[in-house]
Structure formats: C-alpha cells, structure tokens
Tab-separated table of C-alpha atoms and ligand atoms in Angstrom:
chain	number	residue	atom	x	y	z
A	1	UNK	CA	21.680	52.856	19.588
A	2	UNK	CA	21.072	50.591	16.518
A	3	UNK	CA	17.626	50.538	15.128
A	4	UNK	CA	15.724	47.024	15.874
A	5	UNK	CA	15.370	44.881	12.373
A	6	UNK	CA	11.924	44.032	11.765
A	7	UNK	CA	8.876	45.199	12.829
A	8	UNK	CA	6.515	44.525	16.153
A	9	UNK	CA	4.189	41.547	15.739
A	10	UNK	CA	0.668	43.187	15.252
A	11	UNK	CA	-1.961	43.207	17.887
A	12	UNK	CA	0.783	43.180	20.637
A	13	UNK	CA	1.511	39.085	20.004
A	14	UNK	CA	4.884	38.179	21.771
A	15	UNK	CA	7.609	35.738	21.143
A	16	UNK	CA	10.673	35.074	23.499
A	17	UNK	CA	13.892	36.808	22.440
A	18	UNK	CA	15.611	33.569	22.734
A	19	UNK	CA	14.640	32.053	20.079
A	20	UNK	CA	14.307	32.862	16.364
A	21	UNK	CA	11.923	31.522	14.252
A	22	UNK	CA	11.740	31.257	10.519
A	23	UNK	CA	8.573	29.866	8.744
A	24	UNK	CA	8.908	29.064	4.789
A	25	UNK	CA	5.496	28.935	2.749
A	26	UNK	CA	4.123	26.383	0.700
A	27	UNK	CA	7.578	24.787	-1.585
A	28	UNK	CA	4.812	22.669	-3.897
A	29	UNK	CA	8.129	20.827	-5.595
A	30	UNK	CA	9.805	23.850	-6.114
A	31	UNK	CA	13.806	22.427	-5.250
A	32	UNK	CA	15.623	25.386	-6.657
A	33	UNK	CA	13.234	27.774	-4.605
A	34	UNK	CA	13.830	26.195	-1.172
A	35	UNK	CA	17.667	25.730	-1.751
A	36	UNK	CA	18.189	29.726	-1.893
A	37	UNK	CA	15.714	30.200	0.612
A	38	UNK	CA	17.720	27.905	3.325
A	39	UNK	CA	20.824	29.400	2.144
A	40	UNK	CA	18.719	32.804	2.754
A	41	UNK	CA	18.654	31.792	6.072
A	42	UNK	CA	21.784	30.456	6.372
A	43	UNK	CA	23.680	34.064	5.692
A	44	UNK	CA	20.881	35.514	8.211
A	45	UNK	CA	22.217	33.459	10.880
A	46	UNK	CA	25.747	34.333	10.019
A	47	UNK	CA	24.919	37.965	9.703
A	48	UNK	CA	22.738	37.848	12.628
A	49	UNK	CA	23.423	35.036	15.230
A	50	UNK	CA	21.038	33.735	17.490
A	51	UNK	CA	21.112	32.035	20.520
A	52	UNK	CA	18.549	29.340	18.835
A	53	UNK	CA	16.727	29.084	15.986
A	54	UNK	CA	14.040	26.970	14.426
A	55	UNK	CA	12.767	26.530	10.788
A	56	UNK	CA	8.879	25.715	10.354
A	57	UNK	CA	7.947	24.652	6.864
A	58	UNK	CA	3.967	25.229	6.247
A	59	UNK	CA	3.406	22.358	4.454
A	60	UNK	CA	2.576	21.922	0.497
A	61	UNK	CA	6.000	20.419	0.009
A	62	UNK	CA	4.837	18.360	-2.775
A	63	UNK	CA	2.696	19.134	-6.292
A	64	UNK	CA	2.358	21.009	-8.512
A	65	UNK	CA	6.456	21.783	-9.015
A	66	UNK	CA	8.568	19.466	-10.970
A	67	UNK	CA	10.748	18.073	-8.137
A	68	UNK	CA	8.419	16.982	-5.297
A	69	UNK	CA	10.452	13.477	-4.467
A	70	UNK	CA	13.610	16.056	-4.170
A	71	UNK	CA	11.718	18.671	-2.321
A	72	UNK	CA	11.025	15.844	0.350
A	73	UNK	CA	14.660	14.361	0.036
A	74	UNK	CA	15.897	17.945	0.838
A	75	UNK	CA	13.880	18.383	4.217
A	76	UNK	CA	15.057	14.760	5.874
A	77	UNK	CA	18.067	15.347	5.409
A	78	UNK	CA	17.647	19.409	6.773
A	79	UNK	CA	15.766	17.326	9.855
A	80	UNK	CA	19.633	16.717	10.689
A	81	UNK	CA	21.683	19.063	10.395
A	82	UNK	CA	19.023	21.707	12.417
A	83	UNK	CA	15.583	22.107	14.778
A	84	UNK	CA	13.172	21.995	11.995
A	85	UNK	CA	9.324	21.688	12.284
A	86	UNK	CA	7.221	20.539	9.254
A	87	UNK	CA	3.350	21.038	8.983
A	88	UNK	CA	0.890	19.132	7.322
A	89	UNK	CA	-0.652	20.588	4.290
A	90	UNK	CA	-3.576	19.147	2.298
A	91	UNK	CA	-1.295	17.633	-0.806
A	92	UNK	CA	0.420	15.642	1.733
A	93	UNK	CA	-2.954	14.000	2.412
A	94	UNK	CA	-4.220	13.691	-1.020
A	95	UNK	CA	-0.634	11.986	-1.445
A	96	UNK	CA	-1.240	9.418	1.517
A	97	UNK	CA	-5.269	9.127	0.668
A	98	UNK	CA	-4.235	7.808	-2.976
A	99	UNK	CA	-2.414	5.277	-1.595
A	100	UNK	CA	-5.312	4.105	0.488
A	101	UNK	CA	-7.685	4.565	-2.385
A	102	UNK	CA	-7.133	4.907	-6.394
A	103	UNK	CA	-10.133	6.221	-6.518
A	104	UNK	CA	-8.836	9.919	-5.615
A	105	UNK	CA	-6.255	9.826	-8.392
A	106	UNK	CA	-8.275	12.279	-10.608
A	107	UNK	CA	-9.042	14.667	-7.535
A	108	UNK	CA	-5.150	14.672	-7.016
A	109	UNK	CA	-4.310	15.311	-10.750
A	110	UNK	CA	-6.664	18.148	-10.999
A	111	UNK	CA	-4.081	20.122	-8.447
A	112	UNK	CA	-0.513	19.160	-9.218
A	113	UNK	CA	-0.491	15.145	-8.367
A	114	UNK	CA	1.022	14.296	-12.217
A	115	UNK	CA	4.480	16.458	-11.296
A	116	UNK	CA	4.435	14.227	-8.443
A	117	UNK	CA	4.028	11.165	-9.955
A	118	UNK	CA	6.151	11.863	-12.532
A	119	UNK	CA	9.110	12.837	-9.891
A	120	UNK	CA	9.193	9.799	-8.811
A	121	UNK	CA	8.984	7.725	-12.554
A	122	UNK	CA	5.418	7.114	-12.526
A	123	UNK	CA	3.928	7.983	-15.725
A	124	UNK	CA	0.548	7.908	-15.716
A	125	UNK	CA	-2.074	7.788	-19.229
A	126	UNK	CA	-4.185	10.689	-20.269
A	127	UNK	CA	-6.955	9.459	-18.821
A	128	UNK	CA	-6.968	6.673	-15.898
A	129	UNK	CA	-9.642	4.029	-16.110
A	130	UNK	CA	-10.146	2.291	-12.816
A	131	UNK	CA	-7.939	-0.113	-13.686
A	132	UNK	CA	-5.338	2.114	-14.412
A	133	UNK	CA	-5.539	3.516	-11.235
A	134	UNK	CA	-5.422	0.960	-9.263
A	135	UNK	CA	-2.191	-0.546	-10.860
A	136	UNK	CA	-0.422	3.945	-10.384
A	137	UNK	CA	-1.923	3.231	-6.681
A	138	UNK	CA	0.054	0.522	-6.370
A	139	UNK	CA	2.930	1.201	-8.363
A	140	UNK	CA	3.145	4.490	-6.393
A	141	UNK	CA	3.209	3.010	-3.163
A	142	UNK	CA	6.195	0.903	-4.312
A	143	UNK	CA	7.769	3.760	-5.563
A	144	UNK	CA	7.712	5.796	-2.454
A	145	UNK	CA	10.886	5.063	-0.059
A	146	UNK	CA	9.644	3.906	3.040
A	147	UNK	CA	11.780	7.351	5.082
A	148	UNK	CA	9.293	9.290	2.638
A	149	UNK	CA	6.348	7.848	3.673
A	150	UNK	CA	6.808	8.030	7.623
A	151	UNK	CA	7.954	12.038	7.001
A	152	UNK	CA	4.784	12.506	5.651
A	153	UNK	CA	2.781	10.843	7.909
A	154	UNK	CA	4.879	12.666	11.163
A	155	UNK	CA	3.953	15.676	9.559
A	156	UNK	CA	2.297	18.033	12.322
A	157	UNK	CA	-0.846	19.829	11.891
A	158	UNK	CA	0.303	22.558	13.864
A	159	UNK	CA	2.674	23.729	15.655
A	160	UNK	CA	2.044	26.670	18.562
A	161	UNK	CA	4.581	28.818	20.512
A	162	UNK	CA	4.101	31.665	22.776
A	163	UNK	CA	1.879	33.498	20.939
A	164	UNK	CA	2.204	32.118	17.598
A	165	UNK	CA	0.587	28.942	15.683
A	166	UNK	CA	1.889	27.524	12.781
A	167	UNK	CA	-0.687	26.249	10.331
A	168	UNK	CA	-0.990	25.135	6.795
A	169	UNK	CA	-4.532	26.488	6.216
A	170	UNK	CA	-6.083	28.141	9.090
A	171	UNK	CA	-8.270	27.715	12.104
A	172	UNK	CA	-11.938	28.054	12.443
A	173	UNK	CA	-13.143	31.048	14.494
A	174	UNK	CA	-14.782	30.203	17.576
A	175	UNK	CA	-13.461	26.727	18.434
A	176	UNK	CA	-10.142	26.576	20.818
A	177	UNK	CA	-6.753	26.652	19.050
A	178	UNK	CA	-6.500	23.126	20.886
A	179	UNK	CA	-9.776	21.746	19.617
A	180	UNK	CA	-9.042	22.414	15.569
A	181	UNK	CA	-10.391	19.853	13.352
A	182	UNK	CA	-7.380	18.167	10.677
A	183	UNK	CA	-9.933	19.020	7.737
A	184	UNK	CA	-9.742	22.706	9.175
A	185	UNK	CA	-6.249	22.730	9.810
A	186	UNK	CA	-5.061	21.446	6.141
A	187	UNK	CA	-8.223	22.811	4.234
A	188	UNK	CA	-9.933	25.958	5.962
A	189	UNK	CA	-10.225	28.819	3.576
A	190	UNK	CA	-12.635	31.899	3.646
A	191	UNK	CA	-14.653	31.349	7.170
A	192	UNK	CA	-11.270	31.353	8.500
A	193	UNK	CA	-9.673	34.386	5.780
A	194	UNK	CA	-12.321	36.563	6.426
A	195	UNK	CA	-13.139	36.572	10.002
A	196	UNK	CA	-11.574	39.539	11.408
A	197	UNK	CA	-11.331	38.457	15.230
A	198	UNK	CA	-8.445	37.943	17.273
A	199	UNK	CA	-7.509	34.610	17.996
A	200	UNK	CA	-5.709	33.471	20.782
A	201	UNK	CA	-2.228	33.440	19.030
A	202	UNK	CA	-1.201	35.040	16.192
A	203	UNK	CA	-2.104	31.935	13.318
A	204	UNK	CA	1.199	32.221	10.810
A	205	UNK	CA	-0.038	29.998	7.974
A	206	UNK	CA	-0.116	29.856	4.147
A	207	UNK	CA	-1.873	27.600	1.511
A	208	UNK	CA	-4.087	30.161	-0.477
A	209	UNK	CA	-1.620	32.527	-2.782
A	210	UNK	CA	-1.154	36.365	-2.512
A	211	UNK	CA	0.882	38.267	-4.624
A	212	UNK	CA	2.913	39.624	-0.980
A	213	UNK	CA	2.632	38.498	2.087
A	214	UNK	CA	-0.698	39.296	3.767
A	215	UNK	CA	-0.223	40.828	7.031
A	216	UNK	CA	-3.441	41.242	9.680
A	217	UNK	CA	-4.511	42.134	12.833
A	218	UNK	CA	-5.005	38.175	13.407
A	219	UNK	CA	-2.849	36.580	10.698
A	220	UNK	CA	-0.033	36.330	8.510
A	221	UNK	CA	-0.252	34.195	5.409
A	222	UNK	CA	3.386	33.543	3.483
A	223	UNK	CA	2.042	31.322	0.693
A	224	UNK	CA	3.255	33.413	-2.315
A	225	UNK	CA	2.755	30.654	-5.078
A	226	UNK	CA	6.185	29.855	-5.241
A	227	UNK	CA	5.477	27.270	-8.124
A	228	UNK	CA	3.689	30.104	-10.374
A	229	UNK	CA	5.679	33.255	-8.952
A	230	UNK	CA	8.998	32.079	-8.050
A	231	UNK	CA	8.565	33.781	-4.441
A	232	UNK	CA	9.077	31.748	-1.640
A	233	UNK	CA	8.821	33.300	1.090
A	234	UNK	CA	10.808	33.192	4.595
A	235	UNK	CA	9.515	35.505	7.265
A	236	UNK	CA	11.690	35.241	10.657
A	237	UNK	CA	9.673	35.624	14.325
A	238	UNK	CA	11.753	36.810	17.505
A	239	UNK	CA	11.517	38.335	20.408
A	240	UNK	CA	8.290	39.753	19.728
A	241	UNK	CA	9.449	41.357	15.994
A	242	UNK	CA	9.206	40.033	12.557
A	243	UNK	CA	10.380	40.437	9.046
A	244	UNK	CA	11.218	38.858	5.744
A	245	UNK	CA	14.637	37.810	4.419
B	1	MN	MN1	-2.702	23.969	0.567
C-alpha cells in the first residue's frame, strides 16, 4: 500500500476527501511569485488528480511588490478558468479607504501603497501636501478599472469549510467564528497569535511573516513574505491531510 502524501491536520481537524483545497499566502504584487505558484498547482493536479479542487488566496494581493495592478489582473481572469476563493486582507482596505479619503495616503505609503500607485502610472511627490493628495485620490480612482474595483470590494473576509476557516489575519479568541469583527478579520495580530486555545475550526490564515510556515495546535499561518523572501507559499487541505507543494 502507498504511503498517504501529507500529513494529518493537527488537533484531529477534518476535511472531506472530495475536495482539495489549496490556500496561497499573502502575493503583496509579487506577479512572478504567483505565476509559478499556480503552475505549482497546476502539475499537482496533473500528478495528483482530484475529484475537485479549490484555490483560496489569503488576501494581501496588492503592495508592497512592484506589480500589484497585474497581481489583480492575474486573479480575474484565474476567477474563470477555476473555483477560486479570494479573502480580504487589510491593503485591500487601505486601497478602497484612500479612495474614500486622501487623507490616509501617508498611512498607505508607509506599508507598500507607492508600488501600487506606481503600477498603475500614478506617480506621486516625495511628500504629499493635502492638496496633493486629494488630486492622487482622485487620479487613482480614475485609474482603477472599474472590474478592479468590484474584485476588491467582493473580496470575502472569510471563508469556512468543514473544519477549516480561511482568514487573512486571524480571529479573536472567545467570540464565535460567525460573530468576527472585519477589523479582526483583516487586522488581528498577537491576542489572536498567541492564544493557544482551540478554536472551533482549524483558522488557515497569513498576514504577519515567518521565515516557514507556522504550524499549531489551532493554526496555520502561510504568509512567508513573499515580497522580501521570494517564498510564496501553497499548502494543499484534503481529506483530512495537508502539505506544501
Ligand atoms: Mn496583512
């Protein structure tokens, strides 16, 4: 008898055997990265077939990287060629809050906003008065397509599964899976990192960096800081079992 790939989900979490799930990390504008990651999973299907499988993309698509506009480009047009689910991370709503308000233009600079900007031919000064950033709000929101704008804003904040939940940040312990806050969902970092109970799936999330993936009683965290590292990583979920391609 072959051996089983992968390993069992910790803390005795299961997952149906029909379906296969593979969950990417945060991509913060890193094209190149999430090209040989899908064609990663692409030769795991091949090698491996499935009866169904379904890519979940953490969220952090954008920042930071140099290709954010192409990043986003790349996942429409994944949307139709396969089941895809994409998650809400915090950069997507610093994106959609500078739109709203100018005023958060330095906020969004300070983590990665100028790449994004710049991806898609806004070029802003060295340092934006007011003025100045009112006329890259505006200028930004024409520069956005339209199909860009609505992906972002049917981004999910989670997404949960028999027992596994798909997050971009975390959860806060001792309020329902169903009852998360967005703030906590895109933002949550150590009262969520550190606590050591179970919760009632297995939370599969990303958003603060570790050199490898983290792997814990109560949660797995993928976010490898592909835009630093050059490791983005892929982990697949099925049947129960999980690994990393
Ligand atoms: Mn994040």
């Amino acid at each position: 008898m072959q051996a089983q790939p992968g390993q069992p989900l910790p803390s005795g979490f299961l997952t149906s055997p029909q379906l296969r799930f593979y969950a990417v990390g945060d991509i913060h504008g890193r094209l190149d990265l999430l090209e040989k990651v899908n064609a990663r999973i692409e030769t795991d299907l091949k090698r491996r077939p499935c009866w169904r499988s379904v890519r979940v993309f953490l969220g952090d698509h954008v920042d930071r990287g140099p290709h954010s506009r192409e990043v986003l480009d790349y996942l429409m047009a994944l949307e139709g060629t396969c089941d895809t689910v994409f998650i809400l991370g915090n950069h997507e709503t610093i994106l959609t809050d500078f739109i709203q308000d100018p005023t958060v233009l330095p906020t969004w600079l300070s983590v990665g906003g100028l790449e994004t900007l710049i991806s898609y031919g806004i070029r802003p000064p060295r340092n934006p008065s007011p003025a100045d950033q009112s006329r890259l709000a505006a200028e930004f929101a024409e520069a956005l397509p339209v199909s860009h704008l609505n992906f972002i804003r049917n981004l999910r904040p989670c997404f949960a599964f028999d027992d596994v939940f798909f997050v971009h940040a975390g959860v806060r312990p001792g309020v329902p899976l169903s009852k998360q806050s967005l703030t906590d969902l895109c933002w949550i970092r150590d009262d969520f990192l550190l606590h050591d109970g179970l919760f009632e799936r297995l939370v599969i999330h990303g958003h603060t960096p570790v050199r490898t993936p983290e792997i814990r009683p109560n949660r797995i965290n993928i976010d490898t800081g592909a835009y630093a590292t050059g490791q983005l990583t892929c982990m697949w979920i099925e049947g129960g079992r999980m690994g990393f391609l």
